[in-house]
Coordinates of C-alpha atoms and ligand atoms in Angstrom, one line a residue:
X1070 CA -0.4 4.8 1.2
X1071 CA -0.7 2.3 -2.0
X1072 CA -4.1 0.4 -0.2
X1073 CA -6.0 -1.1 -3.3
X1074 CA -6.9 -3.8 -2.0
X1075 CA -10.2 -5.9 -2.7
X1076 CA -12.8 -5.7 0.2
X1077 CA -12.4 -9.2 0.6
X1078 CA -8.9 -8.8 1.9
X1079 CA -9.8 -5.7 4.1
X1080 CA -12.2 -7.9 5.3
X1081 CA -10.7 -11.2 6.5
X1082 CA -9.6 -11.9 9.6
X1083 CA -5.8 -11.4 9.3
X1084 CA -2.7 -11.9 11.7
X1085 CA 0.8 -10.4 11.2
X1086 CA 3.6 -12.1 12.2
X1087 CA 6.6 -9.9 10.7
X1088 CA 6.9 -6.4 11.6
X1089 CA 9.1 -3.9 12.7
X1090 CA 7.8 -1.0 14.9
X1091 CA 9.9 1.9 13.4
X1092 CA 9.6 0.7 9.7
X1093 CA 6.0 0.7 10.1
X1094 CA 5.4 4.3 10.6
X1095 CA 2.7 5.3 8.2
X1096 CA 2.7 8.8 6.0
X1097 CA 0.2 10.3 8.2
X1098 CA 2.5 9.9 11.4
X1099 CA 6.0 10.4 9.5
X1100 CA 4.5 14.3 8.6
X1101 CA 3.4 15.1 12.2
X1102 CA 6.8 13.5 13.0
X1103 CA 8.6 15.4 10.6
X1104 CA 6.0 18.8 11.7
X1105 CA 7.4 17.6 14.7
X1106 CA 11.2 18.4 13.8
X1107 CA 11.6 21.0 11.2
X1108 CA 15.0 21.7 11.9
X1109 CA 16.1 18.1 10.9
X1110 CA 15.1 19.2 7.3
X1111 CA 13.6 16.0 7.1
X1112 CA 11.3 14.8 4.3
X1113 CA 8.9 12.6 3.8
X1114 CA 10.4 11.4 0.5
X1115 CA 13.1 9.9 2.2
X1116 CA 11.2 7.9 4.9
X1117 CA 9.2 5.7 2.4
X1118 CA 9.9 3.5 -1.1
X1119 CA 6.9 4.1 -2.8
X1120 CA 4.8 2.3 -5.3
X1121 CA 7.0 0.9 -8.5
X1122 CA 10.4 2.6 -6.8
X1123 CA 12.7 -0.2 -5.9
X1124 CA 16.4 0.5 -3.4
X1125 CA 18.7 -1.9 -2.5
X1126 CA 19.2 -3.4 1.0
X1127 CA 21.8 -1.3 1.7
X1128 CA 19.8 1.9 1.2
X1129 CA 16.6 0.5 2.7
X1130 CA 19.5 0.8 6.0
X1131 CA 19.6 4.2 5.3
X1132 CA 16.2 5.0 5.4
X1133 CA 15.6 2.8 8.9
X1134 CA 19.0 5.9 9.8
X1135 CA 16.5 9.0 9.0
X1136 CA 13.2 7.5 10.5
X1137 CA 15.2 6.6 13.8
X1138 CA 16.3 10.5 13.8
X1139 CA 12.7 11.5 13.5
X1140 CA 11.6 8.7 16.0
X1141 CA 13.8 9.8 18.8
X1142 CA 12.1 10.0 22.6
X1143 CA 9.5 8.7 24.8
X1144 CA 6.7 10.8 23.0
X1145 CA 7.5 9.7 19.9
X1146 CA 8.0 6.0 20.4
X1147 CA 4.8 6.2 22.5
X1148 CA 2.4 8.2 19.6
X1149 CA 4.2 6.4 16.6
X1150 CA 3.5 2.6 18.5
X1151 CA -0.2 3.2 19.0
X1152 CA -0.4 4.4 15.7
X1153 CA 0.7 1.3 14.2
X1154 CA -1.1 -0.9 16.5
X1155 CA -4.8 1.3 15.6
X1156 CA -3.2 1.1 11.4
X1157 CA -3.0 -2.7 11.4
X1158 CA -6.8 -3.2 13.2
X1159 CA -7.6 -0.8 11.0
X1160 CA -6.7 -3.3 8.1
X1161 CA -8.4 -6.1 10.1
X1162 CA -5.9 -7.6 11.8
X1163 CA -6.5 -9.2 15.2
X1164 CA -3.3 -10.8 15.9
X1165 CA 0.0 -8.3 15.8
X1166 CA 3.9 -9.2 16.8
X1167 CA 5.3 -6.4 16.9
X1168 CA 9.0 -6.2 17.1
X1169 CA 11.3 -3.2 18.0
X1170 CA 15.8 -2.8 18.3
X1171 CA 15.3 -0.7 22.2
X1172 CA 18.3 2.0 21.0
X1173 CA 21.3 2.4 22.7
X1174 CA 20.2 5.3 25.4
X1175 CA 22.2 7.7 23.7
X1176 CA 19.9 8.1 20.5
X1177 CA 16.3 8.3 22.6
X1178 CA 17.2 10.1 26.1
X1179 CA 15.7 6.4 27.5
X1180 CA 17.3 3.0 27.9
X1181 CA 16.2 0.6 26.6
X1182 CA 14.4 -0.8 29.4
X1183 CA 12.1 2.1 29.5
X1184 CA 12.3 1.7 25.3
X1185 CA 10.3 -1.3 26.0
X1186 CA 8.0 -0.3 28.8
X1187 CA 6.8 2.7 26.7
X1188 CA 5.7 0.0 23.8
X1189 CA 4.4 -1.9 26.2
X1190 CA 2.2 1.3 27.2
X1191 CA 1.7 1.7 23.7
X1192 CA 0.0 -1.8 24.3
X1193 CA -1.6 -1.5 26.9
X1194 CA -3.6 1.7 26.0
X1195 CA -4.6 0.6 22.7
X1196 CA -6.2 -2.3 24.8
X1197 CA -8.0 -0.3 26.9
X1198 CA -9.3 2.3 24.5
X1199 CA -10.8 -0.9 23.0
X1200 CA -8.7 -1.2 20.0
X1201 CA -10.0 -4.7 18.5
X1202 CA -6.3 -6.6 18.2
X1203 CA -4.9 -8.8 20.4
X1204 CA -0.8 -7.6 20.2
X1205 CA 2.1 -9.4 21.7
X1206 CA 5.9 -7.6 21.7
X1207 CA 9.4 -9.3 20.5
X1208 CA 12.3 -7.7 22.1
X1209 CA 14.9 -7.3 18.4
X1210 CA 18.7 -7.7 18.2
X1211 CA 20.7 -5.9 16.0
X1212 CA 22.9 -8.2 14.4
X1213 CA 25.2 -5.1 13.9
X1214 CA 25.8 -4.8 17.4
X1215 CA 27.7 -7.7 18.8
X1216 CA 27.1 -10.1 20.7
X1217 CA 27.4 -8.1 24.3
X1218 CA 24.8 -6.1 23.1
X1219 CA 22.5 -9.0 22.3
X1220 CA 23.5 -11.0 25.2
X1221 CA 22.5 -7.7 27.1
X1222 CA 18.7 -7.6 25.4
X1223 CA 18.8 -11.1 25.6
X1224 CA 18.8 -10.6 30.1
X1225 CA 16.2 -7.7 29.7
X1226 CA 14.0 -9.8 27.1
X1227 CA 14.1 -12.3 30.1
X1228 CA 13.2 -9.6 32.8
X1229 CA 9.9 -8.5 30.7
X1230 CA 8.3 -11.8 29.7
X1231 CA 8.1 -12.4 33.6
X1232 CA 6.8 -9.3 34.2
X1233 CA 4.9 -8.0 31.2
X1234 CA 2.0 -9.9 31.7
X1235 CA 2.7 -11.9 29.0
X1236 CA 2.4 -9.8 26.2
X1237 CA 6.9 -10.2 25.7
X1238 CA 6.8 -14.2 24.1
X1239 CA 10.2 -13.7 22.5
X1240 CA 13.5 -12.1 20.5
X1241 CA 13.8 -10.9 17.0
X1242 CA 16.9 -11.4 15.6
X1243 CA 17.1 -8.3 12.6
X1244 CA 19.5 -5.8 11.2
X1245 CA 21.3 -5.0 8.0
X1246 CA 22.1 -9.2 7.4
X1247 CA 25.3 -8.3 5.2
X1248 CA 27.1 -7.1 8.5
X1249 CA 28.1 -9.2 11.7
X1250 CA 28.1 -13.1 11.4
X1251 CA 25.3 -15.3 13.0
X1252 CA 27.9 -17.5 15.3
X1253 CA 28.3 -14.7 17.2
X1254 CA 25.8 -14.3 18.5
X1255 CA 24.8 -18.3 19.1
X1256 CA 25.2 -17.6 22.8
X1257 CA 22.8 -14.9 23.5
X1258 CA 19.9 -17.0 21.2
X1259 CA 20.9 -20.0 23.2
X1260 CA 20.5 -18.8 26.1
X1261 CA 17.2 -16.6 25.3
X1262 CA 15.5 -20.1 23.8
X1263 CA 16.6 -22.1 27.2
X1264 CA 14.7 -19.6 29.4
X1265 CA 11.5 -20.0 27.3
X1266 CA 12.2 -17.3 24.5
X1267 CA 10.6 -17.8 21.2
X1268 CA 13.0 -17.1 18.7
X1269 CA 11.8 -15.4 15.3
X1270 CA 15.5 -14.8 13.3
X1271 CA 15.9 -13.0 10.0
X1272 CA 17.4 -15.8 7.4
X1273 CA 19.3 -15.6 4.3
X1274 CA 18.2 -12.5 3.9
X1275 CA 20.9 -11.9 0.7
X1276 CA 22.9 -15.0 -0.9
X1277 CA 25.7 -16.3 0.7
X1278 CA 24.5 -16.9 4.1
X1279 CA 24.5 -21.2 3.9
X1280 CA 27.5 -21.5 6.8
X1281 CA 25.3 -19.4 9.2
X1282 CA 21.8 -20.3 8.3
X1283 CA 22.8 -24.0 9.0
X1284 CA 24.2 -22.4 12.9
X1285 CA 20.9 -21.0 13.3
X1286 CA 18.7 -24.1 12.0
X1287 CA 20.7 -25.7 15.3
X1288 CA 19.2 -24.0 17.9
X1289 CA 16.3 -24.1 16.5
X1290 CA 14.5 -21.0 16.0
X1291 CA 10.2 -21.1 16.3
X1292 CA 10.2 -18.4 13.2
X1293 CA 12.4 -17.6 10.2
X1294 CA 12.4 -14.5 8.3
X1295 CA 12.7 -14.2 4.9
X1296 CA 14.5 -16.8 3.8
X1297 CA 15.1 -16.1 0.4
X1298 CA 18.1 -17.8 -0.4
X1299 CA 17.2 -21.4 1.6
X1300 CA 16.7 -23.4 -1.4
X1301 CA 18.5 -25.0 -3.5
X1302 CA 17.1 -23.0 -6.7
X1303 CA 18.1 -19.7 -4.9
X1304 CA 21.9 -20.9 -3.7
X1305 CA 21.0 -22.8 -0.5
X1306 CA 20.9 -26.6 -0.2
X1307 CA 18.7 -29.3 0.4
X1308 CA 19.9 -30.3 3.0
X1309 CA 18.6 -26.5 4.5
X1310 CA 15.0 -27.8 3.2
X1311 CA 15.0 -30.7 5.0
X1312 CA 15.8 -29.3 8.0
X1313 CA 13.0 -26.8 8.0
X1314 CA 11.1 -29.1 6.4
X1315 CA 11.0 -31.7 9.1
X1316 CA 10.9 -29.2 11.9
X1317 CA 8.1 -27.7 9.9
X1318 CA 9.6 -24.4 11.1
X1319 CA 7.4 -21.4 9.4
X1320 CA 8.2 -19.0 7.5
X1321 CA 6.8 -15.4 6.8
X1322 CA 7.0 -13.6 3.8
X1323 CA 7.1 -10.4 3.1
X1324 CA 6.4 -9.7 -1.1
X1325 CA 6.6 -6.4 -1.1
X1326 CA 9.6 -5.6 1.5
X1327 CA 11.9 -8.6 -0.9
X1328 CA 10.8 -7.4 -4.5
X1329 CA 10.9 -3.2 -3.6
X1330 CA 14.8 -3.8 -1.3
X1331 CA 15.7 -6.2 -4.1
X1332 CA 16.5 -9.5 -2.5
X1333 CA 13.7 -10.9 -5.7
X1334 CA 13.5 -9.6 -9.1
X1335 CA 10.0 -9.4 -9.0
X1336 CA 7.2 -11.1 -7.6
X1337 CA 6.3 -13.9 -9.4
X1338 CA 9.7 -15.3 -8.6
X1339 CA 8.9 -15.1 -4.7
X1340 CA 10.3 -18.1 -3.3
X1341 CA 6.5 -18.0 -1.2
X1342 CA 5.7 -20.4 -4.6
X1343 CA 8.9 -22.8 -3.3
X1344 CA 7.7 -22.9 0.1
X1345 CA 3.6 -23.6 -0.7
X1346 CA 4.1 -25.8 -3.3
X1347 CA 5.7 -28.2 -0.4
X1348 CA 3.0 -27.4 1.4
X1349 CA 5.2 -25.7 4.0
X1350 CA 3.9 -23.2 6.3
X1351 CA 4.6 -19.6 4.8
X1352 CA 2.5 -17.0 6.6
X1353 CA 2.2 -13.4 4.7
X1354 CA 3.6 -10.8 6.0
X1355 CA 4.1 -6.7 5.6
X1356 CA 8.2 -6.5 7.4
X1357 CA 8.0 -2.8 7.2
X1358 CA 4.0 -1.3 6.0
X1359 CA 5.7 2.1 5.9
X1360 CA 8.7 2.0 4.5
X1361 CA 7.5 -0.7 1.7
X1362 CA 3.6 1.3 1.2
X1363 CA 2.1 -1.9 2.0
X1364 CA -0.5 -3.3 4.2
X1365 CA -1.6 -6.9 5.2
X1366 CA -4.9 -7.1 2.7
X1367 CA -2.5 -5.9 0.5
X1368 CA -0.2 -8.4 0.7
X1369 CA -2.6 -11.2 0.5
X1370 CA -4.3 -9.7 -2.6
X1371 CA -0.8 -9.4 -4.4
X1372 CA -0.1 -13.0 -3.5
X1373 CA -3.3 -14.3 -4.7
X1374 CA -3.4 -12.6 -8.2
X1375 CA 0.8 -13.1 -8.7
X1376 CA 0.0 -17.3 -7.7
X1377 CA -4.0 -17.4 -8.1
X1378 CA -5.3 -18.7 -5.2
X1379 CA -8.7 -19.4 -5.0
X1380 CA -10.4 -17.0 -2.2
X1381 CA -10.5 -20.0 0.6
X1382 CA -6.9 -20.7 -0.1
X1383 CA -6.1 -17.3 1.1
X1384 CA -8.9 -18.5 4.1
X1385 CA -6.7 -20.8 4.9
X1386 CA -3.3 -18.8 4.9
X1387 CA -4.6 -16.4 7.3
X1388 CA -6.0 -19.4 9.3
X1389 CA -2.8 -20.5 9.4
X1390 CA -1.3 -18.1 10.5
X1391 CA -2.8 -18.4 14.1
X1392 CA -0.9 -21.9 14.6
X1393 CA 2.0 -20.3 13.8
X1394 CA 1.8 -17.4 15.9
X1395 CA 4.0 -17.0 19.8
X1396 CA 0.4 -16.9 21.3
X1397 CA -0.5 -19.5 23.9
X1398 CA -3.5 -22.2 23.4
X1399 CA -6.2 -20.6 24.9
X1400 CA -5.9 -17.0 22.6
X1401 CA -5.3 -19.4 19.6
X1402 CA -8.1 -21.1 20.5
X1403 CA -10.2 -17.9 20.7
X1404 CA -8.9 -16.9 16.7
X1405 CA -10.3 -19.8 15.2
X1406 CA -13.3 -19.3 16.9
X1407 CA -13.3 -16.3 15.6
X1408 CA -12.9 -16.7 12.1
X1409 CA -14.8 -20.1 12.4
X1410 CA -17.6 -16.9 13.1
X1411 CA -16.4 -14.4 11.1
X1412 CA -16.3 -17.2 8.0
X1413 CA -19.9 -16.6 6.6
X1414 CA -19.9 -13.3 6.3
X1415 CA -16.8 -13.0 4.5
X1416 CA -16.6 -15.9 1.6
X1417 CA -19.4 -17.4 0.1
Ligands
6MZ2841 C1 14.1 -4.9 5.0 N1 14.8 -6.4 5.8 C2 15.1 -6.5 7.0 N2 16.6 -7.0 7.2 C3 16.8 -7.2 8.3 N3 16.4 -6.0 9.7 C4 15.0 -4.8 9.3 C5 14.6 -5.4 7.5 N4 13.5 -3.9 8.1 C6 13.7 -3.8 9.3 N5 15.0 -3.6 10.3 C7 15.1 -4.0 11.5 O1 14.2 -3.0 11.9 C8 14.7 -1.8 12.3 C9 13.1 -1.0 12.0 O2 12.3 -1.1 13.3 P1 13.1 -0.8 14.5 O3 13.5 0.4 14.8 O4 13.3 -2.1 15.5 O5 11.4 -0.5 15.3 C10 15.7 -1.6 11.3 O6 16.6 -0.8 11.9 C11 16.4 -2.8 11.2 O7 17.0 -2.7 12.5
ZN2842 ZN1 12.4 -7.9 9.1

């Protein structure tokens, strides 16, 4: 993996709010999975997009299909989830919101309920083992699977919200943005919102989703993933920007993901600049650290070097992310305290 971030970026405490479990599997874990399943004939070069390489977004979704073949049992899911959590912790992430899509039973041999329980078990084991990170879970709806599956997932997530000791906090909407329409999913998302689940929705990751984004904003979501094409200069609109600004909905921004997936032409053209200049809450995230060969330290460093941010500004970004999280107030306060204690050792 390309982990060249300077010590400063590794040392600063960080919050990761946008990480898809199966997209976050590291090269090392992938090699283990491949060794377990030689009959699949998968090469590790097919599960990651390395430095300097680009893919279309459509090709990225092909990569997920390969990874899903490799992660298809309870044992795999547990192993992958534990490794991903440990890797984020090793990178200085103190609070992580992980998200993952419970797949059809036919694909994994386990029910969607069991899928979620397995991820929760991994979170629990990491806590027991003293891994220095607080983890929460967002259950993901893959837009490709349509309204019925979305509703089923919402109901399941409601159950877990009540029974998981506060670990399941919300719902994610993701999947290939070129497939399906958000309007069909509104009843499920509305229900999730009414029942107290937080909503983190991928929005306008590709062009020409203005109408869908307008509809989704009426829910409204608690956070927006990517939002690449929301602002007028990218083909979005003033009305979208106004709504998002008025509601102060944080954006989860994933620079490497967007550049390698070619929805943004280069780092310096990333919409981070647009929103950051407006002083809108922006949270740097990895999206899929395994697939895009990155980590959160590297995302912070890239953003700082591309947009000329001072160490002070970088620190503020990571601190602000606490307030954009779905953590309960007491945990947010604990994290703020932690940041304050660490600050004199890191910022000089
Ligand atoms: C690159 N931009 C992206 N846009 C939209 N959805 C994405 C994504 N990256 C990942 N996913 C979603 O996360 C799944 C893999 O993790 P899980 O199996 O759920 O843990 C993908 O299948 C897709 O639905
Ligand atoms: Zn994403």
